[in-house]
PDB file of C-alpha atoms in Angstrom:
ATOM      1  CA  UNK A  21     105.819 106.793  82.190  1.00 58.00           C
ATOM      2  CA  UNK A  22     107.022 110.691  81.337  1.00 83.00           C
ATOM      3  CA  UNK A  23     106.678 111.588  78.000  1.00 90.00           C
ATOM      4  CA  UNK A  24     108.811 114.663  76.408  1.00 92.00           C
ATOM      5  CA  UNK A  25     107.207 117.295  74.408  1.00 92.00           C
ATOM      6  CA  UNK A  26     108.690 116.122  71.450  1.00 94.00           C
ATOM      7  CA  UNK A  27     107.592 112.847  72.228  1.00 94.00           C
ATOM      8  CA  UNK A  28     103.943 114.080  73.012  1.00 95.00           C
ATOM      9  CA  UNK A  29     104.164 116.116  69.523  1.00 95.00           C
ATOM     10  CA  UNK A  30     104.383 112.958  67.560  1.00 96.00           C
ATOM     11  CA  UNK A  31     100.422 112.538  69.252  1.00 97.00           C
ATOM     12  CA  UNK A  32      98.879 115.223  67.132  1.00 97.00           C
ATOM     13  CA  UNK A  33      96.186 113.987  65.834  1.00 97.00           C
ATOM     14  CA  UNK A  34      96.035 111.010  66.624  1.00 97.00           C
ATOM     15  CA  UNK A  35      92.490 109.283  68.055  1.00 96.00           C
ATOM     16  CA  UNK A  36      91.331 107.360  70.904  1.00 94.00           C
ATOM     17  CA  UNK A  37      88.454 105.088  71.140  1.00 96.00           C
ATOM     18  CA  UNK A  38      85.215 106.280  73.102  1.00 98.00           C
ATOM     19  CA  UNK A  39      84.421 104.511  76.383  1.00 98.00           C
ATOM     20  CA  UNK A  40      81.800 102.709  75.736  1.00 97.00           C
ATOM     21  CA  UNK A  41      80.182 100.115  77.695  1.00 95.00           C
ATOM     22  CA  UNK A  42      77.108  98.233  77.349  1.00 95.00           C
ATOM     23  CA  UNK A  43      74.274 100.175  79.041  1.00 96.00           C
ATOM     24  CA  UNK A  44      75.759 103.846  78.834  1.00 98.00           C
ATOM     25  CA  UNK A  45      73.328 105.997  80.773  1.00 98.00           C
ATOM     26  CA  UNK A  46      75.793 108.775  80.973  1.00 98.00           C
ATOM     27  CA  UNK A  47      77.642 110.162  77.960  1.00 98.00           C
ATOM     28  CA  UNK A  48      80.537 112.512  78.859  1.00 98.00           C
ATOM     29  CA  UNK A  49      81.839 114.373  75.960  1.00 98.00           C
ATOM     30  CA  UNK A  50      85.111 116.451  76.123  1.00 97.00           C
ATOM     31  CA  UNK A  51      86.559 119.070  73.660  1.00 96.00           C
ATOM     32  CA  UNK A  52      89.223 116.683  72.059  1.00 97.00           C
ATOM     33  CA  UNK A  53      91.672 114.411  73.061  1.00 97.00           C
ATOM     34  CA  UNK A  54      95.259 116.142  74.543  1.00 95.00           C
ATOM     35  CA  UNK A  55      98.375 114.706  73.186  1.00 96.00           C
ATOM     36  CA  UNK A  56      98.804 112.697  76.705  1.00 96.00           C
ATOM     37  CA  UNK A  57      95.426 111.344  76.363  1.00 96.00           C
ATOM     38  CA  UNK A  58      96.119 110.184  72.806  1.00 97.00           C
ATOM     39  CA  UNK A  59      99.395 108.926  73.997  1.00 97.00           C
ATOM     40  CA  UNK A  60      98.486 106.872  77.155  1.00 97.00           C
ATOM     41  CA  UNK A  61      94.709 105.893  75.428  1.00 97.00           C
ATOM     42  CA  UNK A  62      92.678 107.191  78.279  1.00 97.00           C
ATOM     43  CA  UNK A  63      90.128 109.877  78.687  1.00 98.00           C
ATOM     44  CA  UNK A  64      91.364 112.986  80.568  1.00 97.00           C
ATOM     45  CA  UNK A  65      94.874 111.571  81.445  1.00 96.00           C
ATOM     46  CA  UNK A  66      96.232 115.067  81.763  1.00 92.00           C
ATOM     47  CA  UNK A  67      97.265 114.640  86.045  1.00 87.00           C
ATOM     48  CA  UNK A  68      95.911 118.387  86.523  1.00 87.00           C
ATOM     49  CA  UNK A  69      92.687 117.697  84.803  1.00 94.00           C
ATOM     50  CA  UNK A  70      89.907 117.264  87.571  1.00 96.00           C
ATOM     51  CA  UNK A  71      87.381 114.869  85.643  1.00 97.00           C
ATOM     52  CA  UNK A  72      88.293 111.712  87.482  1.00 98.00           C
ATOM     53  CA  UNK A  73      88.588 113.373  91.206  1.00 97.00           C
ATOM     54  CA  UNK A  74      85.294 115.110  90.205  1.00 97.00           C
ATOM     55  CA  UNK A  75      83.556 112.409  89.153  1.00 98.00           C
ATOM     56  CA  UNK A  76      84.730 110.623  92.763  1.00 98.00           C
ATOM     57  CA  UNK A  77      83.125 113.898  95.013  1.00 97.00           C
ATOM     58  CA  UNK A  78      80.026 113.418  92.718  1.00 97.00           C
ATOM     59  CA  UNK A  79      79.461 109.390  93.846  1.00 97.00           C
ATOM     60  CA  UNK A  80      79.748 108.633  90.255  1.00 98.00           C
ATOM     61  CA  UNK A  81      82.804 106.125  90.956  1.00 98.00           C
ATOM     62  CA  UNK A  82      83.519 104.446  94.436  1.00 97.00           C
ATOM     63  CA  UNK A  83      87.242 105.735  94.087  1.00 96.00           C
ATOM     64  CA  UNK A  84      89.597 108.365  92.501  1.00 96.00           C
ATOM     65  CA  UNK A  85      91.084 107.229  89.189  1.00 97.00           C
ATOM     66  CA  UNK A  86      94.185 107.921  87.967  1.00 95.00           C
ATOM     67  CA  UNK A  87      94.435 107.431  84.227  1.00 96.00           C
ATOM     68  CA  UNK A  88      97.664 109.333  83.834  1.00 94.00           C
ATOM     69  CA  UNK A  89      99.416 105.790  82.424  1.00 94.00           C
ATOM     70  CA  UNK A  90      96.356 104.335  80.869  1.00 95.00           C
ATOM     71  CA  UNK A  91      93.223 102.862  82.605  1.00 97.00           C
ATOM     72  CA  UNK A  92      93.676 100.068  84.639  1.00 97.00           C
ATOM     73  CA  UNK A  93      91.064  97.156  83.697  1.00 97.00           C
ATOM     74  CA  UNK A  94      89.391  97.489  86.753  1.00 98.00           C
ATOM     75  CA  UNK A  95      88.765 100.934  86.379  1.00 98.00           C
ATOM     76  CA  UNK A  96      87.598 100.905  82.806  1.00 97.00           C
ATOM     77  CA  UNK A  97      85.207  98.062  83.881  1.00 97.00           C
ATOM     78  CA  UNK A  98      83.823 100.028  86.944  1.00 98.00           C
ATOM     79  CA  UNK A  99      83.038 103.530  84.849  1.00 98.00           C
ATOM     80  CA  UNK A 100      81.451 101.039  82.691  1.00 98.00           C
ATOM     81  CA  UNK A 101      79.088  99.220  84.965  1.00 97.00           C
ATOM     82  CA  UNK A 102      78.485 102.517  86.471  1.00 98.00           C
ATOM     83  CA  UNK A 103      76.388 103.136  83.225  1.00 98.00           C
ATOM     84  CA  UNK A 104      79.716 105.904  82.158  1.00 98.00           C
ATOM     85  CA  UNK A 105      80.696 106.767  78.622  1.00 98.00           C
ATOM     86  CA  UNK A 106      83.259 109.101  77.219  1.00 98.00           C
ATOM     87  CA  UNK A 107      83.477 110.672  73.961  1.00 98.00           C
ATOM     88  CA  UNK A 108      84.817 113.574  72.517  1.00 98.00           C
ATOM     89  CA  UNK A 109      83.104 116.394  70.677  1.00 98.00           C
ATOM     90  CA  UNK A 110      86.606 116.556  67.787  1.00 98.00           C
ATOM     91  CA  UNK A 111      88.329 112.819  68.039  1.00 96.00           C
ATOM     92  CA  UNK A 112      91.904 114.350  67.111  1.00 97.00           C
ATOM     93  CA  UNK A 113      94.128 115.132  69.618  1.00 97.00           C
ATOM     94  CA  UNK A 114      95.736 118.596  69.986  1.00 97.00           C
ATOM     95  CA  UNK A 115      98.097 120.112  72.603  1.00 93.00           C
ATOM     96  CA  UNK A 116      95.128 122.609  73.134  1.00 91.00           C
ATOM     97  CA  UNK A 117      91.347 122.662  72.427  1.00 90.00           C
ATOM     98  CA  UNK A 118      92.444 126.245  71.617  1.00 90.00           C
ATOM     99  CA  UNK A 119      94.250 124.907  68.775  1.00 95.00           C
ATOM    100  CA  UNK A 120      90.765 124.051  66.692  1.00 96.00           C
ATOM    101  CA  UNK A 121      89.199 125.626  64.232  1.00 96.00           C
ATOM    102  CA  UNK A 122      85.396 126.619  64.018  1.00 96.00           C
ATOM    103  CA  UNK A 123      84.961 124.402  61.007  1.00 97.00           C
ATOM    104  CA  UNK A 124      86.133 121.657  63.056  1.00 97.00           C
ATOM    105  CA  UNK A 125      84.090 122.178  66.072  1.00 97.00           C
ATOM    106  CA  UNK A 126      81.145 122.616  63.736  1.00 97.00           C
ATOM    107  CA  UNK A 127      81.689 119.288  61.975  1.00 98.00           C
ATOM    108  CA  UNK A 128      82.313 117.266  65.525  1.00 98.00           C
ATOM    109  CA  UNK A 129      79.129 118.659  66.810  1.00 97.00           C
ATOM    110  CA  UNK A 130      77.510 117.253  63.882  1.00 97.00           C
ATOM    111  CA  UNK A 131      79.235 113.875  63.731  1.00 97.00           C
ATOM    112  CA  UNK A 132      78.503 113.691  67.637  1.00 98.00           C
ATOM    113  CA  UNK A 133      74.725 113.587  66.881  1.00 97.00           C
ATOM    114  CA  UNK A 134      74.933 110.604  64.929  1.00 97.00           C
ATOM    115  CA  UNK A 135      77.110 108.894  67.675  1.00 97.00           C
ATOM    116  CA  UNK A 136      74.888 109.617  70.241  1.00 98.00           C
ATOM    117  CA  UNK A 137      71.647 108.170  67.792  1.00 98.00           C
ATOM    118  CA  UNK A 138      73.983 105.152  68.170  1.00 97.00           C
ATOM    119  CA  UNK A 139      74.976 104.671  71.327  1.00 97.00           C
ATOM    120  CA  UNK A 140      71.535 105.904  72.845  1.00 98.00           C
ATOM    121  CA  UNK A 141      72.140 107.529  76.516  1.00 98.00           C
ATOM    122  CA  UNK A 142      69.795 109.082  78.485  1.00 98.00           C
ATOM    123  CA  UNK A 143      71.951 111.992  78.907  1.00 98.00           C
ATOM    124  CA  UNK A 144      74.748 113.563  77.652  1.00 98.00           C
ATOM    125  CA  UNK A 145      76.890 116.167  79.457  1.00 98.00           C
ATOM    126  CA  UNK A 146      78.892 118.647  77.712  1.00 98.00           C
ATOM    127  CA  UNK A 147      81.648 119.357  79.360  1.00 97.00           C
ATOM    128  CA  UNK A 148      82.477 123.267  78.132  1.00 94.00           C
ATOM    129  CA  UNK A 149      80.322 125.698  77.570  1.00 95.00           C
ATOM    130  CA  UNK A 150      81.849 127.925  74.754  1.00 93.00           C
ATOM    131  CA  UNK A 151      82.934 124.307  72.880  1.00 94.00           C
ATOM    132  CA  UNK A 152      78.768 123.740  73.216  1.00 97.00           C
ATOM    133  CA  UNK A 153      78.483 127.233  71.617  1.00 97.00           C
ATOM    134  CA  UNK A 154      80.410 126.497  68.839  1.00 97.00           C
ATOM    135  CA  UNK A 155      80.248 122.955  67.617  1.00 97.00           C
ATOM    136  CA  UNK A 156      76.128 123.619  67.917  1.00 97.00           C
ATOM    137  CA  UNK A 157      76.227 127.118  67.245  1.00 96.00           C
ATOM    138  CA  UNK A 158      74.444 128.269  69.961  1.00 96.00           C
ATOM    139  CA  UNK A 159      76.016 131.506  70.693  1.00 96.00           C
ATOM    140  CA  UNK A 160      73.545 132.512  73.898  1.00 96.00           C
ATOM    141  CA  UNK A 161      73.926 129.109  75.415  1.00 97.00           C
ATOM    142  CA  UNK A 162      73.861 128.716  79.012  1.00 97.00           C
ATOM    143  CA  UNK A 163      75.350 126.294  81.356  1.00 96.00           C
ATOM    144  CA  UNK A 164      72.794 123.696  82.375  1.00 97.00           C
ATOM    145  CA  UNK A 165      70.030 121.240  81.037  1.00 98.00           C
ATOM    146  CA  UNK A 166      69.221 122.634  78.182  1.00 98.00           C
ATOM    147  CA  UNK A 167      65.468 122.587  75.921  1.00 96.00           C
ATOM    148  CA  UNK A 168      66.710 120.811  73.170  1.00 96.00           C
ATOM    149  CA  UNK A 169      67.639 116.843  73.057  1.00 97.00           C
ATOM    150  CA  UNK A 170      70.781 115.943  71.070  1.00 97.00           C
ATOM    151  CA  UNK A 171      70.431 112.533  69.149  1.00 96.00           C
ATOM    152  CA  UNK A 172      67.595 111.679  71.045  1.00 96.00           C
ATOM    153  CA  UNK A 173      68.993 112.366  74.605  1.00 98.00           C
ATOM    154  CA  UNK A 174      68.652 114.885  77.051  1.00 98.00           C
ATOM    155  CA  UNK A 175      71.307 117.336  76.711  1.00 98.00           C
ATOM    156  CA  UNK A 176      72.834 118.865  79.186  1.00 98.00           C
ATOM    157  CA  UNK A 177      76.484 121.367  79.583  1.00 98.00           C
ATOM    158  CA  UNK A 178      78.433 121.176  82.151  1.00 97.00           C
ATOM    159  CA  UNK A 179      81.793 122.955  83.310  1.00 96.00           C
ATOM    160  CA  UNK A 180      84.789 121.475  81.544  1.00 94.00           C
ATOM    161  CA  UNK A 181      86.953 119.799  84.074  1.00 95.00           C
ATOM    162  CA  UNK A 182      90.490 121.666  82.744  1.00 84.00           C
ATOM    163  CA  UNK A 183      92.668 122.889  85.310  1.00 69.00           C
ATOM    164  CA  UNK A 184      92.690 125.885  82.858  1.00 71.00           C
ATOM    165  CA  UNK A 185      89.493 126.412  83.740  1.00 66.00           C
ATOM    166  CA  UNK A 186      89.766 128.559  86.616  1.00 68.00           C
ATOM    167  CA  UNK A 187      86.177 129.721  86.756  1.00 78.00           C
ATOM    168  CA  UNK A 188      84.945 126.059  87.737  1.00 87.00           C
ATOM    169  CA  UNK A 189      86.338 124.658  91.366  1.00 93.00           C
ATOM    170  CA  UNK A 190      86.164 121.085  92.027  1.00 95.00           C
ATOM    171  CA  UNK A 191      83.158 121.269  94.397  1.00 95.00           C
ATOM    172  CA  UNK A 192      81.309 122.691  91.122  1.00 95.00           C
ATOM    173  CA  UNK A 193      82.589 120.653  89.087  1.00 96.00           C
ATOM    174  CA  UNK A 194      81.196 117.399  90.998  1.00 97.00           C
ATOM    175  CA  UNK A 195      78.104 118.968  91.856  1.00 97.00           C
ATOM    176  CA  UNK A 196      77.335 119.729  88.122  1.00 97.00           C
ATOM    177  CA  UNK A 197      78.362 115.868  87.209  1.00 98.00           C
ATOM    178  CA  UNK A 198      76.572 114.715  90.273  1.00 98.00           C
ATOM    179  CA  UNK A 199      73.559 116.441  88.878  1.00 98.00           C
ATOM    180  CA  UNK A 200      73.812 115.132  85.419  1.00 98.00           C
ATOM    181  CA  UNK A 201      74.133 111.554  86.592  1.00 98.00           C
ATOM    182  CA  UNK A 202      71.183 112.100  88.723  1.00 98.00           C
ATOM    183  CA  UNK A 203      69.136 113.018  85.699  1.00 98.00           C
ATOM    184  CA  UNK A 204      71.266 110.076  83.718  1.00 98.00           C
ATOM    185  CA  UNK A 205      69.814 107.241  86.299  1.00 98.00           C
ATOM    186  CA  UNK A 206      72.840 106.812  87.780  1.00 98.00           C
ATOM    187  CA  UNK A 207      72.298 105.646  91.554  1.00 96.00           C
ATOM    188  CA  UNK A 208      74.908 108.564  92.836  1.00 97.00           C
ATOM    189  CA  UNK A 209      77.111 107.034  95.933  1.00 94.00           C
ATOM    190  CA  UNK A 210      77.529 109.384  99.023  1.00 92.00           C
ATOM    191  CA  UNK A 211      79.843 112.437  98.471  1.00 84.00           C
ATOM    192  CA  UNK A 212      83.014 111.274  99.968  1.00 80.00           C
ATOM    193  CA  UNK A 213      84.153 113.153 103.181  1.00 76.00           C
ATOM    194  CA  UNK A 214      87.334 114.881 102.469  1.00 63.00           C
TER     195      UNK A 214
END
């Protein structure tokens, strides 16, 4: 389903739920929900965002998802049993992470420790470095596993999957996740040929 812009606008905002599942070895966390992704309910639902195909070249997931109109149960149950979570670093949505404040990033770095103390990964991936820098106020931050732990978990940033990130291509993208979920326990599937 195609959603206008005013239609998206009425998003702002608004919240989605993490993805949580019952052994969450992996925890993804994104800038903040877009208005699409508050709209449909599903993490990175954006069509030109490359989380899901990355996540596929990675052998996280066994197939490319398409969450564009909402997960499909089967998909939400496989990133699940796959030991996948998703949160978000801010839970409002905005057209553009751009659109946040310091203050805010600040206060969803803090509120994301005691989320991970809950949820208790192994690791926890990142995904955008100068968001890292901010919300934990690490200004000389550096892509990677990093020395500290973050609510108990290894800690680790990663390239955010954007397509507005031009400086990340979708082979480093997956082989960034691919290394994060090695680290996370996950058993990785082959990389997919093509």
């Amino acid at each position: 389903m195609g959603y206008s812009r005013a239609e998206l606008a009425r998003y702002r905002g608004a919240c989605l739920p993490d993805l949580l599942g019952d052994d969450v070895r992996l925890l993804f966390v994104g800038i903040n929900p877009g208005l699409l992704t508050a709209a449909v309910q599903a993490h990175f639902a954006r069509p030109g965002n490359r989380f899901y195909p990355a996540l596929y070249r990675a052998g996280i997931t066994d197939r490319l998802i398409a969450a564009g109109d909402g997960y499909r149960a089967e998909d939400l149950a496989h990133l699940q049993d796959r030991g996948v979570g998703i949160t978000n670093v801010v839970e409002h949505a905005t057209a553009r992470a751009a659109e946040l404040t310091r203050p805010e990033l600040l206060a969803g770095g803090r509120a994301l420790v005691s989320r991970v103390e809950r949820i208790k990964p192994r690791v926890v991936a990142v995904l955008g470095l100068t968001a890292y820098r901010v919300a934990f106020d690490r200004s000389k931050a550096k892509a990677g596993r990093q020395a500290e732990r973050l609510g108990g978990a290894e800690l680790w940033v990663a390239p955010n999957p954007s397509g507005l990130n031009a400086h990340a291509r979708l082979a480093d993208l997956a082989a960034a996740y691919r290394e994060v979920a090695v680290a996370a326990g996950i058993d990785v599937l082959p990389v997919p040929v093509g």
